Short mmCIF file of C-alpha atoms in Angstrom, two decimals:
data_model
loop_
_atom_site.label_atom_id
_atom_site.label_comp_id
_atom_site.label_asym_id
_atom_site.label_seq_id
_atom_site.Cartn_x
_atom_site.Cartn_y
_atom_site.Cartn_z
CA UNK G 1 -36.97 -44.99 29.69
CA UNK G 2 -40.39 -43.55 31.52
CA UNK G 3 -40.89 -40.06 31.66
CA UNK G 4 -42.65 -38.02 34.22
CA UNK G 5 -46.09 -39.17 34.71
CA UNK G 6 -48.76 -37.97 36.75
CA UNK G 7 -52.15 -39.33 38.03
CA UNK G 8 -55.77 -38.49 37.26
CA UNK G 9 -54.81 -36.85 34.22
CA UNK G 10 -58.04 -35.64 34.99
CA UNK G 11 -59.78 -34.59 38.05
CA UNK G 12 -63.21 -33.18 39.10
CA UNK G 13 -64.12 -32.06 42.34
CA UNK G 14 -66.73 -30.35 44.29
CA UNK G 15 -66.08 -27.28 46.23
CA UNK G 16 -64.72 -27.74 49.29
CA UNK G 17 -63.55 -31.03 48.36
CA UNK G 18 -60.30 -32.34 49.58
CA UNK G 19 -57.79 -33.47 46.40
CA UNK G 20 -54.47 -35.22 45.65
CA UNK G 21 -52.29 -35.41 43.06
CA UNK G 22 -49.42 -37.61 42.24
CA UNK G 23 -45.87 -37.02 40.65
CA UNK G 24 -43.90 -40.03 39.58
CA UNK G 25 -40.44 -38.49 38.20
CA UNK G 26 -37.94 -40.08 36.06
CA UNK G 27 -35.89 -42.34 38.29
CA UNK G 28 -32.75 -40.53 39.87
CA UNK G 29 -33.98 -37.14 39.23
CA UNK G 30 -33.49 -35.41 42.48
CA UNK G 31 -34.81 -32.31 41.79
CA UNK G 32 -39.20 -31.88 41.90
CA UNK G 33 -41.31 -28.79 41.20
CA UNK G 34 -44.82 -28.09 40.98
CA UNK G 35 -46.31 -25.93 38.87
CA UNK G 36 -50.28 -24.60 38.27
CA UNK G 37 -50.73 -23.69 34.90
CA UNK G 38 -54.39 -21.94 33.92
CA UNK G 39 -55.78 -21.34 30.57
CA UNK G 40 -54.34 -19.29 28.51
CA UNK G 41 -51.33 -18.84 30.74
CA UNK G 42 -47.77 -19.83 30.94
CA UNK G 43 -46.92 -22.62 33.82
CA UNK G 44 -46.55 -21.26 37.15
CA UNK G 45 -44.40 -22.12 40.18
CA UNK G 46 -45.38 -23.59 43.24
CA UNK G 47 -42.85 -24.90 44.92
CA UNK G 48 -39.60 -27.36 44.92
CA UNK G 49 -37.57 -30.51 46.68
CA UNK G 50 -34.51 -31.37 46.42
CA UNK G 51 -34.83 -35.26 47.31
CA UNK G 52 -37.24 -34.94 49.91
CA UNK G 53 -36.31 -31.61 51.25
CA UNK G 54 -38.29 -29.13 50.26
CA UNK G 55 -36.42 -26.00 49.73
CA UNK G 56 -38.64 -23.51 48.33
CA UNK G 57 -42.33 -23.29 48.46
CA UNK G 58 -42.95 -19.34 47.95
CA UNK G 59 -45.27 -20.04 45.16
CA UNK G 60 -48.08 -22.25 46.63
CA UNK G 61 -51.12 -19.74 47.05
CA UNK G 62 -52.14 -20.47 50.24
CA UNK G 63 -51.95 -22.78 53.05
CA UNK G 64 -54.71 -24.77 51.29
CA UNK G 65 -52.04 -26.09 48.97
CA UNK G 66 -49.28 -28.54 50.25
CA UNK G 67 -46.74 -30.48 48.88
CA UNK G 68 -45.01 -33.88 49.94
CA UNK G 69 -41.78 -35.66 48.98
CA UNK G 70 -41.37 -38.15 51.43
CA UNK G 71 -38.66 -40.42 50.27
CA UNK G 72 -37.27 -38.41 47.67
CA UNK G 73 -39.05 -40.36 44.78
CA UNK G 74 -43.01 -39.75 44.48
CA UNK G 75 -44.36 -36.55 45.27
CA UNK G 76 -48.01 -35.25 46.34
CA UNK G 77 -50.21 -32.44 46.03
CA UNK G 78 -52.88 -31.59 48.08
CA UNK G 79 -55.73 -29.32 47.78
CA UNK G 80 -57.50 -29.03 50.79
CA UNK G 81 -61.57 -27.08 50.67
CA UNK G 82 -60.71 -27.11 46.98
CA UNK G 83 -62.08 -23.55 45.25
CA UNK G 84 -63.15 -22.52 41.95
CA UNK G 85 -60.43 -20.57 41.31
CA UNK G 86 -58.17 -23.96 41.77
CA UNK G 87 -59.33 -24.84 38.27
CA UNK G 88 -56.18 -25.61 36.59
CA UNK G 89 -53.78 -27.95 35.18
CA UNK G 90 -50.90 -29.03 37.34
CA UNK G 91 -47.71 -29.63 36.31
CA UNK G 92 -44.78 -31.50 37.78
CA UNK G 93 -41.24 -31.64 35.89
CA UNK G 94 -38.26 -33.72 37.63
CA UNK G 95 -34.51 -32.86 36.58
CA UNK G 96 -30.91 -34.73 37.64
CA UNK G 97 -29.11 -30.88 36.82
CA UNK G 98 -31.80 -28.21 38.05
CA UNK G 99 -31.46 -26.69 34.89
CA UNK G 100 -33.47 -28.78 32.27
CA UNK G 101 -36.82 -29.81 33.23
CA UNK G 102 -39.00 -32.75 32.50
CA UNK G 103 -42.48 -31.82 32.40
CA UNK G 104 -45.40 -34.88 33.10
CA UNK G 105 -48.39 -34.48 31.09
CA UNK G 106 -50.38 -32.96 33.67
CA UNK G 107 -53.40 -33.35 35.83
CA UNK G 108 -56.31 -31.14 34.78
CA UNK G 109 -58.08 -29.97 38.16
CA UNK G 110 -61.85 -28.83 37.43
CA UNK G 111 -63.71 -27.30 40.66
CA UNK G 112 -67.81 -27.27 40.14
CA UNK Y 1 -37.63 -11.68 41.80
CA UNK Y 2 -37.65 -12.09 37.82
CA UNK Y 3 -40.43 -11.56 35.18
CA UNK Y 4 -40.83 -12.36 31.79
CA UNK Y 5 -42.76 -11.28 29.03
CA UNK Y 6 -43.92 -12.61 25.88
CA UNK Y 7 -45.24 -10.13 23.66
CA UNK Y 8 -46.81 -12.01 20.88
CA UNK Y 9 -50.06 -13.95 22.30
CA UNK Y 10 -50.33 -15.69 18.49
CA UNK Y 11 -47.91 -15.53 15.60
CA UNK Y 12 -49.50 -16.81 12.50
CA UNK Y 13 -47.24 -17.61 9.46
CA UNK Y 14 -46.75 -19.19 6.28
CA UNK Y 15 -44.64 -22.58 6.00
CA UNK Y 16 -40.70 -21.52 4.81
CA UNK Y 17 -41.25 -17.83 6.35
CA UNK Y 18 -38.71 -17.19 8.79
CA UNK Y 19 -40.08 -16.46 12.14
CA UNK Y 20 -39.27 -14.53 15.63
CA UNK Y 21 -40.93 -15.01 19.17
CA UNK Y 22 -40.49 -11.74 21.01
CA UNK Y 23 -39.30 -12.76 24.54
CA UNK Y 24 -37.99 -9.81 27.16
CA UNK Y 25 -37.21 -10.49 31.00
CA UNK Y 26 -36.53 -8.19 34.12
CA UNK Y 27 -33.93 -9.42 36.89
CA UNK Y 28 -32.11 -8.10 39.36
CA UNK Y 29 -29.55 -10.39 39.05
CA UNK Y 30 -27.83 -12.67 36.50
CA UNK Y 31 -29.45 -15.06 34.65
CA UNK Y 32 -30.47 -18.73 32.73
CA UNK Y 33 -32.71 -18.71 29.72
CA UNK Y 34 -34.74 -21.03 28.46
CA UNK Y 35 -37.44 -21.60 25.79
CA UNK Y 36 -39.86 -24.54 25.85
CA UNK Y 37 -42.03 -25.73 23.36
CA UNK Y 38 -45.24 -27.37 23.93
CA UNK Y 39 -46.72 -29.48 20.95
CA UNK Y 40 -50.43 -30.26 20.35
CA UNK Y 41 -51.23 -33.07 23.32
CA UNK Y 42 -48.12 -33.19 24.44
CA UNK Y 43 -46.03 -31.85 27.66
CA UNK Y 44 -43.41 -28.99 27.77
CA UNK Y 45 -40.08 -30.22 26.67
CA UNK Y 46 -36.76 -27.70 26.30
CA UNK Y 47 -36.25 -26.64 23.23
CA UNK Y 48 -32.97 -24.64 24.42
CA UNK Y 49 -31.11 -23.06 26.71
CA UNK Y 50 -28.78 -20.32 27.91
CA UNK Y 51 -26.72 -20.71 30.92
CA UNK Y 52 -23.26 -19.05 30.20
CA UNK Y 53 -20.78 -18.70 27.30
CA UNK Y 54 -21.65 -17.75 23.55
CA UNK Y 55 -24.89 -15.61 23.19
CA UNK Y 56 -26.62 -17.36 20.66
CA UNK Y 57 -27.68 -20.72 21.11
CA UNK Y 58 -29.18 -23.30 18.62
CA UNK Y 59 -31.71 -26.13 18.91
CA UNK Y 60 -31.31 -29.51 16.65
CA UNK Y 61 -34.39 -28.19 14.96
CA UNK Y 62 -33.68 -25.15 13.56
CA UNK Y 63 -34.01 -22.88 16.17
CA UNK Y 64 -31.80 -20.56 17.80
CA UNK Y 65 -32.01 -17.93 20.33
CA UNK Y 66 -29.80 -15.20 21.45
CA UNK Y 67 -29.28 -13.68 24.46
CA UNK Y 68 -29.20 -9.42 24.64
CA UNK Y 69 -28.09 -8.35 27.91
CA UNK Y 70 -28.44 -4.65 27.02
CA UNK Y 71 -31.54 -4.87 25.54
CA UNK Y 72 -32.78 -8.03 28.44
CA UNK Y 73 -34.16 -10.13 25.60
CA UNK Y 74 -33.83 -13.81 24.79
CA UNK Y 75 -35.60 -13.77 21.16
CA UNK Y 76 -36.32 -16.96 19.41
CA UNK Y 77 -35.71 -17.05 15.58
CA UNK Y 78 -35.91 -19.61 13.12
CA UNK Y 79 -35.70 -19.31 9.44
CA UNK Y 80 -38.13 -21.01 7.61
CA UNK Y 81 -40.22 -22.84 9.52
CA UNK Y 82 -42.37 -26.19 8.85
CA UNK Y 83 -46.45 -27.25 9.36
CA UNK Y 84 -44.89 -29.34 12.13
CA UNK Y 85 -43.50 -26.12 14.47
CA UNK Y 86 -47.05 -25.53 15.18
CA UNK Y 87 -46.75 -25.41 19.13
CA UNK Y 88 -46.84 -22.85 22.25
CA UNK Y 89 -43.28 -21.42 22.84
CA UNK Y 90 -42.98 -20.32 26.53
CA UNK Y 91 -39.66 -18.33 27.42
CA UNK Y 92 -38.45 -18.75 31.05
CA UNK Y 93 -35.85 -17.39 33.41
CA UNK Y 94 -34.26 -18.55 36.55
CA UNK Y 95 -31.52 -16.59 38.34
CA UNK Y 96 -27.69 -18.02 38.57
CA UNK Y 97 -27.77 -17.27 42.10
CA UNK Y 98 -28.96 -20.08 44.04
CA UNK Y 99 -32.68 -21.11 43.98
CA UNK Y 100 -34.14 -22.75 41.85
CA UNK Y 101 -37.09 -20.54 41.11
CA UNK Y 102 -38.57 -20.61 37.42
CA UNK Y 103 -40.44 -17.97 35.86
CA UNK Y 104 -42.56 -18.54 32.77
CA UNK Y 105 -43.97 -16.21 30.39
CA UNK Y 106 -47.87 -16.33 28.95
CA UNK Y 107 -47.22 -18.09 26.14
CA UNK Y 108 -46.93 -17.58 22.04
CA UNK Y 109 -48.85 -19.38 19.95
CA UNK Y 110 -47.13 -20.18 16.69
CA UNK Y 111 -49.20 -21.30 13.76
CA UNK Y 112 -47.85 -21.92 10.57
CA UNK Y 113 -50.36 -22.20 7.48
CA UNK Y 114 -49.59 -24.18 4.21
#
């Protein structure tokens, strides 16, 4: 079956730019995170639905960053006045158990 | 709140040398362990996992892991390893209770020479 994809795999915006990434998870996966992952580092969490509730967002780094889940399937990130220090690759995983996650390949963000 | 660190940025080795990935993690309260692997190109998939029961835990490749309470360690091991375990491990840890929270180390780099 299809695994986690995501869409642009890659992305370049402007500063101050407005962007928005998409999650498709495997189908029947209830649970969603986000994560930002930059160079050289390990992933890192932004937040995370259960079906379309979204029951912990502690990690997103400001209230530039927000995250959608509106039917419980497809999920969306949005950067709004995007900033260099956005430069990253995001990551979303799905998972039916909440303990093993299934990572998409990613969306490389690049601010200029 | 948990941490993790992963004190090996790059482990360089020869192919059939046996291997360990240092991984230590602070928590205040129980917890699940978990080491990805993340090949060249490719997205993070679980290589294994601790959640409860027998300390040491093995992967279908080789792999194993076991988990030190004392010492707050989650090591990976494997003893001879192939051209094809050339990856970044990441170790992560999530706490048992509720949340769903996942903390990742930096990263190790393993590269195995011929």
């Amino acid at each position: 079956g299809a695994g986690v994809s995501q869409s642009p795999r890659y992305k370049v915006a402007k500063r101050g730019q407005d962007v928005a990434l998409r999650c498709d998870p495997i189908s029947g996966h209830v649970s969603l995170f986000w994560y930002q992952q930059a160079l050289g580092q390990g992933p890192e969490f932004l937040t995370y639905f259960q079906n379309e509730a979204q029951l912990d967002k502690s990690g997103l780094p400001s209230d530039r960053f927000f995250a959608e889940r509106p039917e419980g399937s497809v999920s969306t990130l949005k950067i709004q006045r995007t900033q260099q220090e956005d430069s990253a690759v995001y990551l979303c995983a799905s998972s039916s158990s909440s303990y093993e996650q299934y990572f998409g390949p990613g969306t490389r963000l690049t601010v200029t | 709140a948990q941490s993790v660190t992963q004190l090996d940025s790059q482990v360089p080795v020869f192919e059939e040398a046996p291997v360990e990935l240092r991984c230590n993690y602070s928590s205040s309260v129980s917890v699940y362990l978990f080491w990805y692997v993340q090949y060249p190109n490719q997205g993070l998939q679980l290589l294994l996992k601790y959640l409860s029961g027998s300390t040491l835990v093995e992967s279908i490749n080789g792999f194993e892991a076991e988990f030190n309470k004392s010492q707050t360690s989650f090591h990976l091991r494997k003893p001879s390893v192939h051209i094809s375990d050339t990856a970044e491990y990441f170790c992560a840890v999530r706490g048992d209770t509720g949340g769903f929270k996942t903390i990742f180390g930096a990263g190790t780099r393993l590269f195995v020479k011929a």
